């Protein structure tokens, strides 16, 4: 083996160990862990837990992927004639988006400190939610 190959191998192993030690979550675990954090927070405020909705997860996934493809964070398509809120078939919906958080806890903490995002997580009327991460982009979509 060449010296250069060994150096690359050692560096790759170090990066993998470092990423594992800071708790970077896989996308599917990220989604589940973020919903658990939101539900735990809601319970401290006397609010009901949000049920995971397959439809809302699909809508959140579609939006997260669109943000990833456009390489920009947005609420494009949330409201309007052909939008996520209408596709959900619900009376009212809320949405939080985020970018570039390595852990669900980091993202949750950011939303909790933001009045608008915090208000959405604590909306009393919502009862179902979908969360999806695509690359660095995350969408939380919840309705009643």
Short mmCIF file of N, CA and C in Angstrom, two decimals, residues 6-123:
data_model
loop_
_atom_site.label_atom_id
_atom_site.label_comp_id
_atom_site.label_asym_id
_atom_site.label_seq_id
_atom_site.Cartn_x
_atom_site.Cartn_y
_atom_site.Cartn_z
N UNK A 6 -2.72 5.05 2.60
CA UNK A 6 -2.86 4.86 4.05
C UNK A 6 -3.31 6.15 4.73
N UNK A 7 -2.76 7.26 4.30
CA UNK A 7 -3.15 8.56 4.88
C UNK A 7 -4.63 8.83 4.62
N UNK A 8 -5.08 8.55 3.41
CA UNK A 8 -6.49 8.76 3.09
C UNK A 8 -7.38 7.84 3.92
N UNK A 9 -6.96 6.60 4.09
CA UNK A 9 -7.72 5.65 4.88
C UNK A 9 -7.83 6.10 6.33
N UNK A 10 -6.74 6.56 6.91
CA UNK A 10 -6.74 7.04 8.28
C UNK A 10 -7.63 8.28 8.42
N UNK A 11 -7.54 9.20 7.47
CA UNK A 11 -8.36 10.42 7.50
C UNK A 11 -9.84 10.09 7.38
N UNK A 12 -10.17 9.17 6.50
CA UNK A 12 -11.57 8.76 6.33
C UNK A 12 -12.10 8.14 7.61
N UNK A 13 -11.32 7.27 8.23
CA UNK A 13 -11.74 6.64 9.49
C UNK A 13 -11.93 7.70 10.58
N UNK A 14 -11.05 8.69 10.62
CA UNK A 14 -11.16 9.74 11.64
C UNK A 14 -12.42 10.57 11.44
N UNK A 15 -12.74 10.87 10.19
CA UNK A 15 -13.95 11.64 9.90
C UNK A 15 -15.19 10.85 10.30
N UNK A 16 -15.21 9.56 10.00
CA UNK A 16 -16.36 8.72 10.36
C UNK A 16 -16.52 8.67 11.87
N UNK A 17 -15.43 8.52 12.60
CA UNK A 17 -15.50 8.49 14.06
C UNK A 17 -15.96 9.83 14.60
N UNK A 18 -15.47 10.93 14.04
CA UNK A 18 -15.87 12.26 14.49
C UNK A 18 -17.35 12.50 14.25
N UNK A 19 -17.83 12.17 13.07
CA UNK A 19 -19.24 12.37 12.76
C UNK A 19 -20.13 11.54 13.66
N UNK A 20 -19.73 10.33 13.93
CA UNK A 20 -20.49 9.49 14.84
C UNK A 20 -20.51 10.04 16.25
N UNK A 21 -19.40 10.65 16.67
CA UNK A 21 -19.33 11.15 18.04
C UNK A 21 -20.14 12.42 18.26
N UNK A 22 -20.41 13.19 17.20
CA UNK A 22 -21.23 14.39 17.37
C UNK A 22 -22.71 14.10 17.16
N UNK A 23 -23.03 12.85 16.89
CA UNK A 23 -24.44 12.46 16.85
C UNK A 23 -25.17 12.85 15.58
N UNK A 24 -24.51 12.85 14.44
CA UNK A 24 -25.21 13.15 13.19
C UNK A 24 -26.17 12.00 12.91
N UNK A 25 -27.42 12.34 12.68
CA UNK A 25 -28.46 11.34 12.51
C UNK A 25 -28.70 11.04 11.04
N UNK A 26 -29.03 9.77 10.74
CA UNK A 26 -29.50 9.42 9.41
C UNK A 26 -30.84 10.11 9.21
N UNK A 27 -31.21 10.34 7.96
CA UNK A 27 -32.44 11.09 7.67
C UNK A 27 -33.67 10.47 8.32
N UNK A 28 -33.83 9.13 8.26
CA UNK A 28 -35.02 8.52 8.83
C UNK A 28 -35.03 8.65 10.35
N UNK A 29 -33.90 8.48 11.00
CA UNK A 29 -33.82 8.67 12.45
C UNK A 29 -33.97 10.14 12.80
N UNK A 30 -33.43 11.00 11.98
CA UNK A 30 -33.54 12.45 12.20
C UNK A 30 -35.01 12.83 12.30
N UNK A 31 -35.81 12.37 11.35
CA UNK A 31 -37.24 12.70 11.31
C UNK A 31 -37.94 12.21 12.58
N UNK A 32 -37.72 10.95 12.92
CA UNK A 32 -38.36 10.36 14.10
C UNK A 32 -37.91 11.06 15.38
N UNK A 33 -36.62 11.33 15.48
CA UNK A 33 -36.08 11.97 16.68
C UNK A 33 -36.60 13.40 16.82
N UNK A 34 -36.71 14.12 15.71
CA UNK A 34 -37.23 15.49 15.76
C UNK A 34 -38.69 15.50 16.20
N UNK A 35 -39.50 14.59 15.68
CA UNK A 35 -40.90 14.52 16.11
C UNK A 35 -40.98 14.18 17.59
N UNK A 36 -40.13 13.29 18.06
CA UNK A 36 -40.13 12.94 19.49
C UNK A 36 -39.78 14.16 20.34
N UNK A 37 -38.81 14.97 19.91
CA UNK A 37 -38.46 16.19 20.64
C UNK A 37 -39.63 17.17 20.68
N UNK A 38 -40.28 17.34 19.53
CA UNK A 38 -41.43 18.25 19.46
C UNK A 38 -42.54 17.75 20.37
N UNK A 39 -42.82 16.46 20.34
CA UNK A 39 -43.89 15.91 21.18
C UNK A 39 -43.56 16.01 22.66
N UNK A 40 -42.31 15.79 23.02
CA UNK A 40 -41.90 15.93 24.42
C UNK A 40 -42.10 17.38 24.88
N UNK A 41 -41.73 18.31 24.01
CA UNK A 41 -41.89 19.74 24.30
C UNK A 41 -43.36 20.09 24.46
N UNK A 42 -44.19 19.60 23.54
CA UNK A 42 -45.63 19.86 23.61
C UNK A 42 -46.20 19.33 24.93
N UNK A 43 -45.72 18.16 25.37
CA UNK A 43 -46.25 17.59 26.61
C UNK A 43 -45.93 18.46 27.82
N UNK A 44 -44.78 19.16 27.79
CA UNK A 44 -44.43 20.05 28.91
C UNK A 44 -45.36 21.26 28.96
N UNK A 45 -46.05 21.52 27.88
CA UNK A 45 -46.99 22.66 27.80
C UNK A 45 -48.45 22.19 27.90
N UNK A 46 -48.64 20.91 28.24
CA UNK A 46 -49.98 20.37 28.38
C UNK A 46 -50.69 20.11 27.06
N UNK A 47 -49.93 19.98 25.98
CA UNK A 47 -50.51 19.76 24.65
C UNK A 47 -50.40 18.29 24.25
N UNK A 48 -51.32 17.85 23.41
CA UNK A 48 -51.30 16.47 22.92
C UNK A 48 -50.15 16.25 21.94
N UNK A 49 -49.67 15.02 21.93
CA UNK A 49 -48.62 14.62 20.98
C UNK A 49 -49.18 14.63 19.56
N UNK A 50 -48.32 14.91 18.62
CA UNK A 50 -48.68 14.87 17.20
C UNK A 50 -48.48 13.46 16.68
N UNK A 51 -49.47 12.94 15.99
CA UNK A 51 -49.34 11.63 15.34
C UNK A 51 -48.61 11.82 14.02
N UNK A 52 -47.77 10.88 13.70
CA UNK A 52 -47.08 10.91 12.41
C UNK A 52 -48.07 10.52 11.31
N UNK A 53 -48.14 11.33 10.27
CA UNK A 53 -49.06 11.09 9.16
C UNK A 53 -48.28 10.71 7.91
N UNK A 54 -48.55 9.54 7.33
CA UNK A 54 -47.86 9.17 6.09
C UNK A 54 -48.03 10.21 4.98
N UNK A 55 -49.25 10.77 4.84
CA UNK A 55 -49.49 11.79 3.82
C UNK A 55 -48.65 13.03 4.10
N UNK A 56 -48.62 13.48 5.33
CA UNK A 56 -47.86 14.69 5.66
C UNK A 56 -46.36 14.43 5.54
N UNK A 57 -45.93 13.21 5.86
CA UNK A 57 -44.52 12.87 5.65
C UNK A 57 -44.18 12.96 4.16
N UNK A 58 -45.07 12.48 3.32
CA UNK A 58 -44.84 12.57 1.87
C UNK A 58 -44.78 14.02 1.40
N UNK A 59 -45.69 14.85 1.91
CA UNK A 59 -45.69 16.26 1.52
C UNK A 59 -44.43 16.96 2.02
N UNK A 60 -44.00 16.65 3.23
CA UNK A 60 -42.76 17.22 3.77
C UNK A 60 -41.56 16.75 2.96
N UNK A 61 -41.54 15.46 2.60
CA UNK A 61 -40.44 14.91 1.81
C UNK A 61 -40.35 15.60 0.45
N UNK A 62 -41.50 15.77 -0.19
CA UNK A 62 -41.54 16.43 -1.49
C UNK A 62 -40.97 17.85 -1.40
N UNK A 63 -41.34 18.56 -0.35
CA UNK A 63 -40.85 19.93 -0.20
C UNK A 63 -39.36 19.97 0.15
N UNK A 64 -38.91 19.09 1.03
CA UNK A 64 -37.48 19.06 1.38
C UNK A 64 -36.64 18.74 0.15
N UNK A 65 -37.11 17.81 -0.66
CA UNK A 65 -36.38 17.47 -1.90
C UNK A 65 -36.37 18.64 -2.87
N UNK A 66 -37.48 19.36 -2.96
CA UNK A 66 -37.53 20.54 -3.84
C UNK A 66 -36.54 21.60 -3.38
N UNK A 67 -36.47 21.82 -2.06
CA UNK A 67 -35.50 22.80 -1.55
C UNK A 67 -34.08 22.34 -1.85
N UNK A 68 -33.83 21.03 -1.70
CA UNK A 68 -32.50 20.50 -1.99
C UNK A 68 -32.15 20.70 -3.47
N UNK A 69 -33.09 20.41 -4.35
CA UNK A 69 -32.85 20.57 -5.79
C UNK A 69 -32.59 22.03 -6.16
N UNK A 70 -33.32 22.95 -5.51
CA UNK A 70 -33.16 24.37 -5.78
C UNK A 70 -32.01 24.99 -4.99
N UNK A 71 -31.48 24.22 -4.04
CA UNK A 71 -30.40 24.66 -3.16
C UNK A 71 -30.75 25.97 -2.46
N UNK A 72 -32.00 26.02 -1.94
CA UNK A 72 -32.42 27.18 -1.16
C UNK A 72 -33.60 26.81 -0.27
N UNK A 73 -33.62 27.44 0.88
CA UNK A 73 -34.69 27.21 1.83
C UNK A 73 -35.87 28.12 1.47
N UNK A 74 -37.09 27.56 1.53
CA UNK A 74 -38.26 28.36 1.18
C UNK A 74 -39.52 27.71 1.71
N UNK A 75 -40.60 28.46 1.62
CA UNK A 75 -41.94 27.93 1.89
C UNK A 75 -42.73 27.86 0.60
N UNK A 76 -42.05 27.85 -0.54
CA UNK A 76 -42.73 27.78 -1.83
C UNK A 76 -43.72 26.61 -1.84
N UNK A 77 -44.93 26.87 -2.30
CA UNK A 77 -45.93 25.81 -2.43
C UNK A 77 -46.67 25.49 -1.15
N UNK A 78 -46.49 26.29 -0.10
CA UNK A 78 -47.23 26.03 1.14
C UNK A 78 -48.70 26.41 0.98
N UNK A 79 -48.94 27.59 0.47
CA UNK A 79 -50.32 28.05 0.25
C UNK A 79 -50.50 28.46 -1.20
N UNK A 80 -51.71 28.35 -1.68
CA UNK A 80 -52.01 28.68 -3.06
C UNK A 80 -53.00 27.68 -3.61
N UNK A 81 -53.19 27.70 -4.90
CA UNK A 81 -54.19 26.82 -5.50
C UNK A 81 -53.81 25.34 -5.43
N UNK A 82 -52.56 25.02 -5.77
CA UNK A 82 -52.08 23.63 -5.72
C UNK A 82 -50.94 23.59 -4.73
N UNK A 83 -51.26 23.44 -3.47
CA UNK A 83 -50.26 23.56 -2.43
C UNK A 83 -50.33 22.40 -1.43
N UNK A 84 -49.34 22.38 -0.53
CA UNK A 84 -49.30 21.34 0.49
C UNK A 84 -50.51 21.41 1.41
N UNK A 85 -50.91 22.59 1.82
CA UNK A 85 -52.05 22.72 2.73
C UNK A 85 -53.32 22.16 2.09
N UNK A 86 -53.55 22.45 0.82
CA UNK A 86 -54.73 21.91 0.12
C UNK A 86 -54.59 20.40 -0.06
N UNK A 87 -53.40 19.94 -0.41
CA UNK A 87 -53.17 18.51 -0.62
C UNK A 87 -53.39 17.71 0.66
N UNK A 88 -53.18 18.35 1.81
CA UNK A 88 -53.37 17.68 3.09
C UNK A 88 -54.84 17.45 3.40
N UNK A 89 -55.72 18.21 2.75
CA UNK A 89 -57.14 18.07 3.01
C UNK A 89 -57.52 18.47 4.43
N UNK A 90 -56.80 19.42 4.99
CA UNK A 90 -57.02 19.83 6.37
C UNK A 90 -57.60 21.24 6.42
N UNK A 91 -58.10 21.59 7.59
CA UNK A 91 -58.64 22.94 7.77
C UNK A 91 -57.55 23.99 7.81
N UNK A 92 -56.46 23.67 8.49
CA UNK A 92 -55.37 24.63 8.63
C UNK A 92 -54.06 23.88 8.88
N UNK A 93 -52.96 24.45 8.40
CA UNK A 93 -51.65 23.82 8.55
C UNK A 93 -50.61 24.85 8.96
N UNK A 94 -49.54 24.34 9.54
CA UNK A 94 -48.36 25.15 9.85
C UNK A 94 -47.15 24.44 9.24
N UNK A 95 -46.09 25.22 9.03
CA UNK A 95 -44.89 24.64 8.45
C UNK A 95 -43.66 25.35 8.97
N UNK A 96 -42.66 24.57 9.34
CA UNK A 96 -41.33 25.08 9.66
C UNK A 96 -40.36 24.44 8.69
N UNK A 97 -39.42 25.20 8.20
CA UNK A 97 -38.35 24.65 7.38
C UNK A 97 -37.01 25.04 8.01
N UNK A 98 -36.00 24.27 7.67
CA UNK A 98 -34.67 24.54 8.23
C UNK A 98 -33.62 24.04 7.26
N UNK A 99 -32.41 24.46 7.53
CA UNK A 99 -31.28 24.10 6.68
C UNK A 99 -30.03 23.95 7.53
N UNK A 100 -29.30 22.91 7.25
CA UNK A 100 -27.93 22.74 7.75
C UNK A 100 -27.81 22.50 9.25
N UNK A 101 -28.71 21.73 9.82
CA UNK A 101 -28.58 21.30 11.22
C UNK A 101 -28.13 19.85 11.22
N UNK A 102 -27.06 19.56 11.96
CA UNK A 102 -26.52 18.20 11.97
C UNK A 102 -27.31 17.25 12.85
N UNK A 103 -27.99 17.78 13.85
CA UNK A 103 -28.74 16.92 14.77
C UNK A 103 -30.17 17.44 14.95
N UNK A 104 -31.09 16.54 15.28
CA UNK A 104 -32.45 16.97 15.57
C UNK A 104 -32.48 17.96 16.75
N UNK A 105 -31.64 17.74 17.74
CA UNK A 105 -31.61 18.63 18.91
C UNK A 105 -31.22 20.04 18.53
N UNK A 106 -30.22 20.18 17.66
CA UNK A 106 -29.78 21.50 17.21
C UNK A 106 -30.92 22.22 16.49
N UNK A 107 -31.60 21.51 15.62
CA UNK A 107 -32.71 22.09 14.88
C UNK A 107 -33.85 22.47 15.82
N UNK A 108 -34.22 21.56 16.69
CA UNK A 108 -35.29 21.83 17.65
C UNK A 108 -34.97 23.05 18.51
N UNK A 109 -33.74 23.14 18.99
CA UNK A 109 -33.35 24.29 19.82
C UNK A 109 -33.49 25.60 19.04
N UNK A 110 -33.11 25.59 17.76
CA UNK A 110 -33.25 26.78 16.93
C UNK A 110 -34.70 27.18 16.76
N UNK A 111 -35.56 26.22 16.49
CA UNK A 111 -36.98 26.51 16.33
C UNK A 111 -37.58 26.99 17.64
N UNK A 112 -37.17 26.40 18.75
CA UNK A 112 -37.73 26.79 20.05
C UNK A 112 -37.38 28.24 20.38
N UNK A 113 -36.21 28.71 19.95
CA UNK A 113 -35.78 30.09 20.22
C UNK A 113 -36.41 31.10 19.26
N UNK A 114 -37.01 30.64 18.19
CA UNK A 114 -37.62 31.53 17.19
C UNK A 114 -39.13 31.64 17.48
N UNK A 115 -39.63 32.85 17.76
CA UNK A 115 -41.05 32.98 18.13
C UNK A 115 -42.02 32.34 17.13
N UNK A 116 -41.83 32.57 15.85
CA UNK A 116 -42.76 32.02 14.86
C UNK A 116 -42.68 30.50 14.76
N UNK A 117 -41.47 29.96 14.74
CA UNK A 117 -41.30 28.51 14.67
C UNK A 117 -41.82 27.84 15.94
N UNK A 118 -41.53 28.47 17.07
CA UNK A 118 -41.99 27.95 18.35
C UNK A 118 -43.52 27.92 18.40
N UNK A 119 -44.14 28.98 17.93
CA UNK A 119 -45.60 29.06 17.90
C UNK A 119 -46.17 27.92 17.05
N UNK A 120 -45.54 27.62 15.93
CA UNK A 120 -46.02 26.53 15.07
C UNK A 120 -45.92 25.18 15.80
N UNK A 121 -44.80 24.94 16.49
CA UNK A 121 -44.65 23.66 17.20
C UNK A 121 -45.67 23.51 18.31
N UNK A 122 -46.10 24.65 18.90
CA UNK A 122 -47.03 24.62 20.02
C UNK A 122 -48.47 24.96 19.63
N UNK A 123 -48.76 24.99 18.34
CA UNK A 123 -50.13 25.25 17.89
C UNK A 123 -51.05 24.21 18.51
#
